[in-house]
Short mmCIF file of C-alpha atoms in Angstrom, two decimals:
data_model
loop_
_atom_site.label_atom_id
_atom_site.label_comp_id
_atom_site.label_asym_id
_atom_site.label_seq_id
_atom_site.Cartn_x
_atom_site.Cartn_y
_atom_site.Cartn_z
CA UNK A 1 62.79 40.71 158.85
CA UNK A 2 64.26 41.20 155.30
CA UNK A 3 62.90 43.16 152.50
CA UNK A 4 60.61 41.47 149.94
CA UNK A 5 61.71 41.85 145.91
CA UNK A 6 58.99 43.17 143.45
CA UNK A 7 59.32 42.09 139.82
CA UNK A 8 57.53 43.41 136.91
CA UNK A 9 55.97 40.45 134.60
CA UNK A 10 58.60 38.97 132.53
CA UNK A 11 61.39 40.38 134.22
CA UNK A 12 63.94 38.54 136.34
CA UNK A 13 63.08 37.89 139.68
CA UNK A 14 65.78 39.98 142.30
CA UNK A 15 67.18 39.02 145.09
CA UNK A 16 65.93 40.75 148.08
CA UNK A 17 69.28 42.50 150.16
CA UNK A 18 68.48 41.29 153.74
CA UNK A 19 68.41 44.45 155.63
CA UNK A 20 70.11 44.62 159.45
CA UNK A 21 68.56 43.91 162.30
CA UNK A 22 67.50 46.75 164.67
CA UNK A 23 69.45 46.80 167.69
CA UNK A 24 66.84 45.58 170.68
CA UNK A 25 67.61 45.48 174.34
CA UNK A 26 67.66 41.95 173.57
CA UNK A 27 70.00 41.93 170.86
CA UNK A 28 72.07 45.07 172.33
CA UNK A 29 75.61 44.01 172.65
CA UNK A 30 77.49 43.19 176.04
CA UNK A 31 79.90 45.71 177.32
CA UNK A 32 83.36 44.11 177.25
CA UNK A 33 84.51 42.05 179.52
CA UNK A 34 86.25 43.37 183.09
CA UNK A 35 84.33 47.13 181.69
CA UNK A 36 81.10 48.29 183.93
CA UNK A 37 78.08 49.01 181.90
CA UNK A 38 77.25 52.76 181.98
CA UNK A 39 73.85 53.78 183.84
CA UNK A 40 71.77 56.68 183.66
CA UNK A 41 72.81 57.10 187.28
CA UNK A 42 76.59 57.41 186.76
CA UNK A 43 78.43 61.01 186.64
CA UNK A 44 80.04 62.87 184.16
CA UNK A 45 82.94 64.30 183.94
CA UNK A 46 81.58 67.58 183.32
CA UNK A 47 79.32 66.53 186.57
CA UNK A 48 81.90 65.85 189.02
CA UNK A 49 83.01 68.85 187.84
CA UNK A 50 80.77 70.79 188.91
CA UNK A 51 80.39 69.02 192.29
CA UNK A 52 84.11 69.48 193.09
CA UNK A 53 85.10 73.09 191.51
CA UNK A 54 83.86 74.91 194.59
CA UNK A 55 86.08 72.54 197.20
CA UNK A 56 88.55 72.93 194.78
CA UNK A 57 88.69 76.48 195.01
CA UNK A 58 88.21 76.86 198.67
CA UNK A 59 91.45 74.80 198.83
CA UNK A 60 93.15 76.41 196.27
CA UNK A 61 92.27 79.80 198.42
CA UNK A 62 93.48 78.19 201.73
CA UNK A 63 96.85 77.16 199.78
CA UNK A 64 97.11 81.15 198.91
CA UNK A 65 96.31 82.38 202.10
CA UNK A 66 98.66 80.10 204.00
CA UNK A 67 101.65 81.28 201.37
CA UNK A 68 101.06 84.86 201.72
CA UNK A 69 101.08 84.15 205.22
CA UNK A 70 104.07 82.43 205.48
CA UNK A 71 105.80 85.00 202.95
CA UNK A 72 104.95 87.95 205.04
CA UNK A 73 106.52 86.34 208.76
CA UNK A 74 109.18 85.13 206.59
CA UNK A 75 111.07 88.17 208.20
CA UNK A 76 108.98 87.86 211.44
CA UNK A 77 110.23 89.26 214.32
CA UNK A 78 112.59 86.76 215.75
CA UNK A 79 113.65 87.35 219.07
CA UNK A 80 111.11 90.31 219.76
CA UNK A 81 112.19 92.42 222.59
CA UNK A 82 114.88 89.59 223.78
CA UNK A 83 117.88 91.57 225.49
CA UNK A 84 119.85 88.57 223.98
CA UNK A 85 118.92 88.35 220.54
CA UNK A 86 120.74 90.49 217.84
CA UNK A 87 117.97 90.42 215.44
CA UNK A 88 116.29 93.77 214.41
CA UNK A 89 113.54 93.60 217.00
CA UNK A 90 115.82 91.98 219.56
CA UNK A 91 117.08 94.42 222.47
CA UNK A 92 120.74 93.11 222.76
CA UNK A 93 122.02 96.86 221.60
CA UNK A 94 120.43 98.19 224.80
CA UNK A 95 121.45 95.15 226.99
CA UNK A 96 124.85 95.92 225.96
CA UNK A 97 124.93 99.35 226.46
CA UNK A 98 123.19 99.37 229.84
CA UNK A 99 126.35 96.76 231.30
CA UNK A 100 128.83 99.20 230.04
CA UNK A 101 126.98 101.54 232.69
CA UNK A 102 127.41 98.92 235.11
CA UNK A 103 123.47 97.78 234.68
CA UNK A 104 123.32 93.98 234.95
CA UNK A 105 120.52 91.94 233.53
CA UNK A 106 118.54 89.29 233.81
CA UNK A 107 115.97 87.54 231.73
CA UNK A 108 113.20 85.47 233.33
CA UNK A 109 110.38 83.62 231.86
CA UNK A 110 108.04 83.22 234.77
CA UNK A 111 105.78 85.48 236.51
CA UNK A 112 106.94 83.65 240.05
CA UNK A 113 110.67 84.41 239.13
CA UNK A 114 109.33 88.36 238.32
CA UNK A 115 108.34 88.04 241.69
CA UNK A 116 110.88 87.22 243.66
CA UNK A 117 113.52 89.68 241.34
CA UNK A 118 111.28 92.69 242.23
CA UNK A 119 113.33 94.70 245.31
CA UNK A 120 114.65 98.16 245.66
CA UNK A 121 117.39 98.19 243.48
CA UNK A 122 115.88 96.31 240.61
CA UNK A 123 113.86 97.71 237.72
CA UNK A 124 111.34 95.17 236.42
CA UNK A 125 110.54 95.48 232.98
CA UNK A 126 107.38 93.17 231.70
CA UNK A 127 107.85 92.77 228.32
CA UNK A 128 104.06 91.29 227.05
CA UNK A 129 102.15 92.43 230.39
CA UNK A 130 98.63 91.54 228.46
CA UNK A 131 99.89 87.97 228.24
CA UNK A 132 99.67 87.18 231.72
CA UNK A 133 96.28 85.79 233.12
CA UNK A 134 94.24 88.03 235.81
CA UNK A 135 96.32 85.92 238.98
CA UNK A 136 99.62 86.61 237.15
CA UNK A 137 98.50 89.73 236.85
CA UNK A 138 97.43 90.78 240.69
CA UNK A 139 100.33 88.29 242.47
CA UNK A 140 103.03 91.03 239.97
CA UNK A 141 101.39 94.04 241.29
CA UNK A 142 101.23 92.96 245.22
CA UNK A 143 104.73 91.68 245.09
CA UNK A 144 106.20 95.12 242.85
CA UNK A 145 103.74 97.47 244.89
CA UNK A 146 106.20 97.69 247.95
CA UNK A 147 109.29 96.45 246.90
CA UNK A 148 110.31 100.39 246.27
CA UNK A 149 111.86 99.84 243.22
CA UNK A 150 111.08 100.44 239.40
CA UNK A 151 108.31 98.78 237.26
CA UNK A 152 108.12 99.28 233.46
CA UNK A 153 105.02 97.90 231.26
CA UNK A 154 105.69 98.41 227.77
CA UNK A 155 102.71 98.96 225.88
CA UNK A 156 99.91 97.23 228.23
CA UNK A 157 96.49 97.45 227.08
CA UNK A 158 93.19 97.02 228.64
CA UNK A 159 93.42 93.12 229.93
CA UNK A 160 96.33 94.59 232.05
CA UNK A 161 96.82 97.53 232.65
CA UNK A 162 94.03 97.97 235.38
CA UNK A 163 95.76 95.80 237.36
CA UNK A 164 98.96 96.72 236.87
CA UNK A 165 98.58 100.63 236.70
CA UNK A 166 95.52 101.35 238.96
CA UNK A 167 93.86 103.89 237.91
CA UNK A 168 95.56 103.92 234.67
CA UNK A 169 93.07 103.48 231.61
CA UNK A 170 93.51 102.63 227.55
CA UNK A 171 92.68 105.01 225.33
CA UNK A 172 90.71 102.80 222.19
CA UNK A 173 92.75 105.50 219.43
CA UNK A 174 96.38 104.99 219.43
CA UNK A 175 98.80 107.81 218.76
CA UNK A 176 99.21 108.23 214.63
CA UNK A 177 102.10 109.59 215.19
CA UNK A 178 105.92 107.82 215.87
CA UNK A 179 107.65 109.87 216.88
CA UNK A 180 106.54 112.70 219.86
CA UNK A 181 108.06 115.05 221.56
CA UNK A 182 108.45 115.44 225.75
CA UNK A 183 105.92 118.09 226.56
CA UNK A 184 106.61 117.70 230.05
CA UNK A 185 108.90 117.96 233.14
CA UNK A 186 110.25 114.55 233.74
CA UNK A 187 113.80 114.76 233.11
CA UNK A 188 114.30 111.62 231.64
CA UNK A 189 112.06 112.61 229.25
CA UNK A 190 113.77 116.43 228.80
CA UNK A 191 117.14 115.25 228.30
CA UNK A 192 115.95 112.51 225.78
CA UNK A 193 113.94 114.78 223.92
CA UNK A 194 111.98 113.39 220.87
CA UNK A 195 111.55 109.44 220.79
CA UNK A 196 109.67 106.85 219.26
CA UNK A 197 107.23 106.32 221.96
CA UNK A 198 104.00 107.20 220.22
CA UNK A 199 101.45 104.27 220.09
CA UNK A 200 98.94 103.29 222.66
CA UNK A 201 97.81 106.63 225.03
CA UNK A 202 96.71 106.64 228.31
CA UNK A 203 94.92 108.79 230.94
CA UNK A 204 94.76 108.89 234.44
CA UNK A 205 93.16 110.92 237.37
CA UNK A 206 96.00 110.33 239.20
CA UNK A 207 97.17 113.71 240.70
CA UNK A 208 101.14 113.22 241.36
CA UNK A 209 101.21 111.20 237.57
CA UNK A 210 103.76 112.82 235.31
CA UNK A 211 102.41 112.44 231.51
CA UNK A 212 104.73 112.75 228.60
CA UNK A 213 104.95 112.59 225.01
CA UNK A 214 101.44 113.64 224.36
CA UNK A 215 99.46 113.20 221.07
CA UNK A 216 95.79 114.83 220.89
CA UNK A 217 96.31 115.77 224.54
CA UNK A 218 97.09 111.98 225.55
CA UNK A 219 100.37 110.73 226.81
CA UNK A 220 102.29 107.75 225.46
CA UNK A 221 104.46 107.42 228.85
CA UNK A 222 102.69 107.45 232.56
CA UNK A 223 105.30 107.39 235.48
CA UNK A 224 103.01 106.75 238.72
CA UNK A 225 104.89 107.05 241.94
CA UNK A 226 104.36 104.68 244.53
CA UNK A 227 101.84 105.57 247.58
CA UNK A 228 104.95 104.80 249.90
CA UNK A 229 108.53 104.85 249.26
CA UNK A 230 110.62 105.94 246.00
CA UNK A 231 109.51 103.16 244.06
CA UNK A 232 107.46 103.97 241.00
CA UNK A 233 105.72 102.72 237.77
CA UNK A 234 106.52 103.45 234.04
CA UNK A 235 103.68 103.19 231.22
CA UNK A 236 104.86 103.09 228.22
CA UNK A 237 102.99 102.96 224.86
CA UNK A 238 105.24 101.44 222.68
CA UNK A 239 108.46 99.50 222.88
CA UNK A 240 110.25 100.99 219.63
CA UNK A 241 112.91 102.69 221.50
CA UNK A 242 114.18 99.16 222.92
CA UNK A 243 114.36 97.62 219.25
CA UNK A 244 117.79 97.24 217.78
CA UNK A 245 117.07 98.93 214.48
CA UNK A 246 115.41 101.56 216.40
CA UNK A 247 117.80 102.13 219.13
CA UNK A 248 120.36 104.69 217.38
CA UNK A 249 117.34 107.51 216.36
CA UNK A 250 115.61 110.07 217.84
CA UNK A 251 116.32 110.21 221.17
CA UNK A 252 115.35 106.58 221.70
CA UNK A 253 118.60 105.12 223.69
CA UNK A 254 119.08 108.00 226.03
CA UNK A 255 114.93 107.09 226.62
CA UNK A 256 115.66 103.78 227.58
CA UNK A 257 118.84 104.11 229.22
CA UNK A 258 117.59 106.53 231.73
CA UNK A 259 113.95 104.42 232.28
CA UNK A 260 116.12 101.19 232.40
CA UNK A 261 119.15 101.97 234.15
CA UNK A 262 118.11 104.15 237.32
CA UNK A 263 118.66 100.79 239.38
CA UNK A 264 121.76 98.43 239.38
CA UNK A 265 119.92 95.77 238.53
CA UNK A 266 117.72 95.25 235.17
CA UNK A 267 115.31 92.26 235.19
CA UNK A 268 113.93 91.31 232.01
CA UNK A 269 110.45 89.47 232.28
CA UNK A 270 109.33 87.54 229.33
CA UNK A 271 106.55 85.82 229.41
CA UNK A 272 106.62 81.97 228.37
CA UNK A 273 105.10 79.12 228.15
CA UNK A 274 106.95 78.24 231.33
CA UNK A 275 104.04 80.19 233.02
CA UNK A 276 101.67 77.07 232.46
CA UNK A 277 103.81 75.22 235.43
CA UNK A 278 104.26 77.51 238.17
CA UNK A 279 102.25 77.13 240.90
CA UNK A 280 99.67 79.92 239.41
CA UNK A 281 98.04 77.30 237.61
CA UNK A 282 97.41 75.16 240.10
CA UNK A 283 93.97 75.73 240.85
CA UNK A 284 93.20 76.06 237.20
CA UNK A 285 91.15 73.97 235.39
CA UNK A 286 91.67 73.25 231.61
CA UNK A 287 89.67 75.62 230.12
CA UNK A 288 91.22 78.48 231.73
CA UNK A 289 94.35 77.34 230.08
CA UNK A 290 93.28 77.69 226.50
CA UNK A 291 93.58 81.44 225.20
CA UNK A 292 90.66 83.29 224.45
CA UNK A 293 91.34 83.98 221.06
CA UNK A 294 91.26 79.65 220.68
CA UNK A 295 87.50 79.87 222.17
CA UNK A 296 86.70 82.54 219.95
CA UNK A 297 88.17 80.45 216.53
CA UNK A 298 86.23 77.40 217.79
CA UNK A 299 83.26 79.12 217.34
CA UNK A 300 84.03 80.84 214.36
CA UNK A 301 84.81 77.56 212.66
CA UNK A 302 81.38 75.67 214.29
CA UNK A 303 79.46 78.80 212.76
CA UNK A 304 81.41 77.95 209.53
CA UNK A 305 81.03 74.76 209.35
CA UNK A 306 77.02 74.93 209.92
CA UNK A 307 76.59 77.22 207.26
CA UNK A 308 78.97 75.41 204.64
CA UNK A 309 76.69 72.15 205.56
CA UNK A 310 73.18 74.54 204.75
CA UNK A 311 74.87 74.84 201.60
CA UNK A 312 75.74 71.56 200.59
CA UNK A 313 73.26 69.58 202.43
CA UNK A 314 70.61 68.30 199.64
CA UNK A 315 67.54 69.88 198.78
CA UNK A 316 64.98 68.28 197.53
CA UNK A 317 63.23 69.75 194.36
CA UNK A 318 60.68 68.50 191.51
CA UNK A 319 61.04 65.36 190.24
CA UNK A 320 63.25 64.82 187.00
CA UNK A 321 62.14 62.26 184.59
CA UNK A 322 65.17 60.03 184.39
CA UNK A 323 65.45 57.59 181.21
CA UNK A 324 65.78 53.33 182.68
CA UNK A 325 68.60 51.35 180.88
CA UNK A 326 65.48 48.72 180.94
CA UNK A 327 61.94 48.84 180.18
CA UNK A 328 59.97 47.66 183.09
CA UNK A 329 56.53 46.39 182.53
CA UNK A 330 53.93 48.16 184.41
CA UNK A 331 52.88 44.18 185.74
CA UNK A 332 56.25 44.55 187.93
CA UNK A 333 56.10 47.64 189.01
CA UNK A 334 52.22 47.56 190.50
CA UNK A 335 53.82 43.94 192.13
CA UNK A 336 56.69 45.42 193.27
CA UNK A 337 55.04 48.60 194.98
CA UNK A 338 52.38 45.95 196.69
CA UNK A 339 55.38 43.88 197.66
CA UNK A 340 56.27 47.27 199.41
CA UNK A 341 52.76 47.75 201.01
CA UNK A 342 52.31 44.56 202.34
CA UNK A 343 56.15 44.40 203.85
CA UNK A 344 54.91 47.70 205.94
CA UNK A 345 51.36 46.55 206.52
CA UNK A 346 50.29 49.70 204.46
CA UNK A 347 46.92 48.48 204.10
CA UNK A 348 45.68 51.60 204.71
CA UNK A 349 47.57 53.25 201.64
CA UNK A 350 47.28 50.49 199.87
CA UNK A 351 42.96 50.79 200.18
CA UNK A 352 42.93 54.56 199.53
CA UNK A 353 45.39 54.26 196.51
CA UNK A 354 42.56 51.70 195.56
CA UNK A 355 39.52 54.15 196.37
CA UNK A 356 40.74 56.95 195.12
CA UNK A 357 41.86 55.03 191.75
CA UNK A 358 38.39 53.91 191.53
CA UNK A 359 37.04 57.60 192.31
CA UNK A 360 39.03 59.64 189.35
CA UNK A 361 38.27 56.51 186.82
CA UNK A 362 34.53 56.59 186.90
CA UNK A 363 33.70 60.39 187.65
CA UNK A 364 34.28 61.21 184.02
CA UNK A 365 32.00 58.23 182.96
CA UNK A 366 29.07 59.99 185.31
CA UNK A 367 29.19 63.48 184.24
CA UNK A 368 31.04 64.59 187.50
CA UNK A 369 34.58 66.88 187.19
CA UNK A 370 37.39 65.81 188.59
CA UNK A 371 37.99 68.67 191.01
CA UNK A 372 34.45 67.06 192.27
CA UNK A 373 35.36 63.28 192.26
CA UNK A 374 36.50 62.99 195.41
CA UNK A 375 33.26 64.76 196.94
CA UNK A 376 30.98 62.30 198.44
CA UNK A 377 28.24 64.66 198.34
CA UNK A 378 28.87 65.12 194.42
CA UNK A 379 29.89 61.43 193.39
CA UNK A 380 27.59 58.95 195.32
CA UNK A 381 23.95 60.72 193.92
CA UNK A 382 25.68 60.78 190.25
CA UNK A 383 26.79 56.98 191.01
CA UNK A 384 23.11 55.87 192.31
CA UNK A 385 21.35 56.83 189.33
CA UNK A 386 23.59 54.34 186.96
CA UNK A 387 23.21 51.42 188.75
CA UNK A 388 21.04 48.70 188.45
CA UNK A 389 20.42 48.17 191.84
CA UNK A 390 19.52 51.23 193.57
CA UNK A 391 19.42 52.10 197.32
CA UNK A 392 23.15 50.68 197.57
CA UNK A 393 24.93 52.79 200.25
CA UNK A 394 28.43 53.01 198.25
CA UNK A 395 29.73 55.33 201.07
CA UNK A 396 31.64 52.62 202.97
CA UNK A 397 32.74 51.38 200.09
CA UNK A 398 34.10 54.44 197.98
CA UNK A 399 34.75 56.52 201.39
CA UNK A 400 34.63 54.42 204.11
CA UNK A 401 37.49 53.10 206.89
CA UNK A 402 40.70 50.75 206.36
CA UNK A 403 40.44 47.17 205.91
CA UNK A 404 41.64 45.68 209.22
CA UNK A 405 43.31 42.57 207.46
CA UNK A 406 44.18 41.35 203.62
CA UNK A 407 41.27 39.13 203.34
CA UNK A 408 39.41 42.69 203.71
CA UNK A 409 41.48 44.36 201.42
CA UNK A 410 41.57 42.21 198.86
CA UNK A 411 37.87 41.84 198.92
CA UNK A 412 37.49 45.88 198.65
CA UNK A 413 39.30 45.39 195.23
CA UNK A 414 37.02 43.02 194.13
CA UNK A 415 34.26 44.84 194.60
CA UNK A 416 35.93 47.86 193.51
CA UNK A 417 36.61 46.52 190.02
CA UNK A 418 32.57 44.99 190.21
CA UNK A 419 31.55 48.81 190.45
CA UNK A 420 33.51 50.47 188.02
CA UNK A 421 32.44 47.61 185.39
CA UNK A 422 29.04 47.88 186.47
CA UNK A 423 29.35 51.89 185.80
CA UNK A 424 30.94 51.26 182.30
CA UNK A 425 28.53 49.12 181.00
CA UNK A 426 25.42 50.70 182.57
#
């Protein structure tokens, strides 16, 4: 409405200035064409924000990780312990050096072709003897355990060595020290002198064992002789005297010339892949194919994943007021919520929303609290005394069971709404 103009007597009437119209929800201007309307129910910026930052920075850390990762095996180890690979942890220098000495050698790549190498004038050297399953493990040791020749295990641990080296057992400390000295009477070991042999230790109870290159008391190199026969079995704790970069200190190639070469022949066993379709796998099912360590990730990643839904999963807290972009009138929302009721046969609810309505409304009006309202014992005698009829029983009516149809439950309104009029004009 515009403003009115006052005028003194005699004075000129003014024009009243119209003043604007408030802005009404039904005067409110559209949003622009082809735009959506904001709601009270869509996010911020600052709210997706918030949502997202801590994905965002478990991705960011992943990206890290995986880039420090990839930084550090940049140089990895290419070619590790590979008599034909010329990298720094590759073993060509001692390859080469062993067929000047008329030492041949051969690489294989599967524990059947270890087999059927091992003889009397072969040393068999297992490169990664913890890679091969339990069979692999016991088929090696029955086929090398007569064949009268050499075995060498370079750096077993406990999956392995057990079964390998009977008797033989890991030591869970390994040697802090490189670089050891003999300390003992096998002349391989005295003519070498000080090598690069210290890592894993080992003990044994076995009386005819000579132990070298002790550290604390516990050797780094086992050689077991065999029950029968010249052929024996080398431990040794680390491979570092078979690495090219390593090869030219300490004593390290006359060490490995001397363990390696006492046979004409030199077979190299690397464990592959290849392993996975030899006949040892045969009566395997899949799940004894899969490494341990993939087993063990699985679960650490299930664990992982349970606890990272705990703590995003929603929680449900106290209700937050929210503001409508409409005003709803109260007519709509009782019809809507009976609507609901009546959909889901909710009579029940529907009849002690009702009662209980009733209940809160007219305990005030009667003198009774409303901790005490929805006390038959306190409300009914308060309610008697105020109505004009007395006697009623109100129990069934205030209290009593669901209406077993509408008809019923429209008819407890009624007489609802009769009593509580009654009670306010009583």
């Amino acid at each position: 409405m515009g403003a009115t103009a006052t005028t003194a007597p005699g004075a000129t009437p003014t024009p009243a200035t119209p003043t604007a119209p408030t802005p009404t929800a039904a005067t409110a201007p559209e949003p622009a064409p082809g735009t959506a309307a904001p709601t009270s129910s869509t996010p911020t910026p600052r709210q997706l924000w918030t949502k997202t930052r801590g994905i965002l920075l478990a991705l960011v850390v992943l990206l890290a990780a995986a880039i420090a990762i990839a930084a550090v095996r940049s140089g990895a180890q290419h070619g590790r312990l590979d008599p034909r690979s010329a990298d720094p942890y590759g073993s060509r220098a001692v390859a080469e050096l062993l067929a000047d000495r008329g030492v041949s050698t051969r690489v294989v790549t599967t524990s059947e072709e270890a087999r059927a190498a091992a003889g009397e004038d072969t040393t068999l050297l297992v490169a990664s003897p913890d890679r091969l399953t339990e069979r692999q493990q016991s088929r090696l040791r029955a086929a090398t355990e007569d064949s009268r020749g050499r075995t060498v295990l370079l750096a077993p641990g406990t999956p392995s060595v057990s079964t390998l080296a009977p008797g033989v057992t890991v030591d869970a400390t390994p040697s802090l020290d490189s670089t050891l000295s003999p300390r003992c009477s096998l002349p391989a070991a005295e003519r070498a002198g000080s090598a690069d042999v210290g890592g894993r230790r080992y003990d044994t109870l076995a009386p005819d064992a000579e132990a070298c290159y002790l550290s604390d008391g516990l050797p780094s190199l086992l050689q077991l002789p065999a029950a029968e026969g010249p052929g024996d079995t080398v431990v040794l704790g680390a491979p570092d005297i078979l690495f090219n970069d390593r090869l030219d200190e300490q004593g390290n190639a006359s060490l490995a010339l001397q363990l390696l070469g006492s046979r004409p022949h030199l077979v190299w066993y690397l464990p592959s892949l290849d392993d996975a379709s030899t006949g040892d796998t045969a009566d395997r099912d899949f799940f004894d194919l899969i490494p341990d360590g993939w087993l063990w990730g699985t679960l650490q990643l299930t664990i992982a994943a349970a606890l990272a839904a705990l703590w995003r999963a929603r929680r449900l807290g106290p209700l937050v007021p929210e503001r409508l972009p409409v005003a709803i009138r109260a007519s709509e929302t009782v019809e809507g919520r009976a609507r609901l009721y009546r959909k889901a046969n909710a009579r029940d609810r529907a009849a002690t929303a009702l009662r209980s309505a009733t209940r809160t409304r007219i305990a005030p009006l009667l003198g009774v609290s409303p901790a005490q309202a929805h006390t038959p014992e306190t409300l009914l005698p308060a309610l008697s005394t105020r109505l004009r009829t007395p006697g009623q029983d109100l129990h069934p009516l205030l209290f009593g069971p669901p209406p077993a149809n509408d008809a019923a439950l429209i008819t407890l309104a009624d007489q609802l709404d009769a009593l509580e009029r009654e009670v306010r004009t009583s």
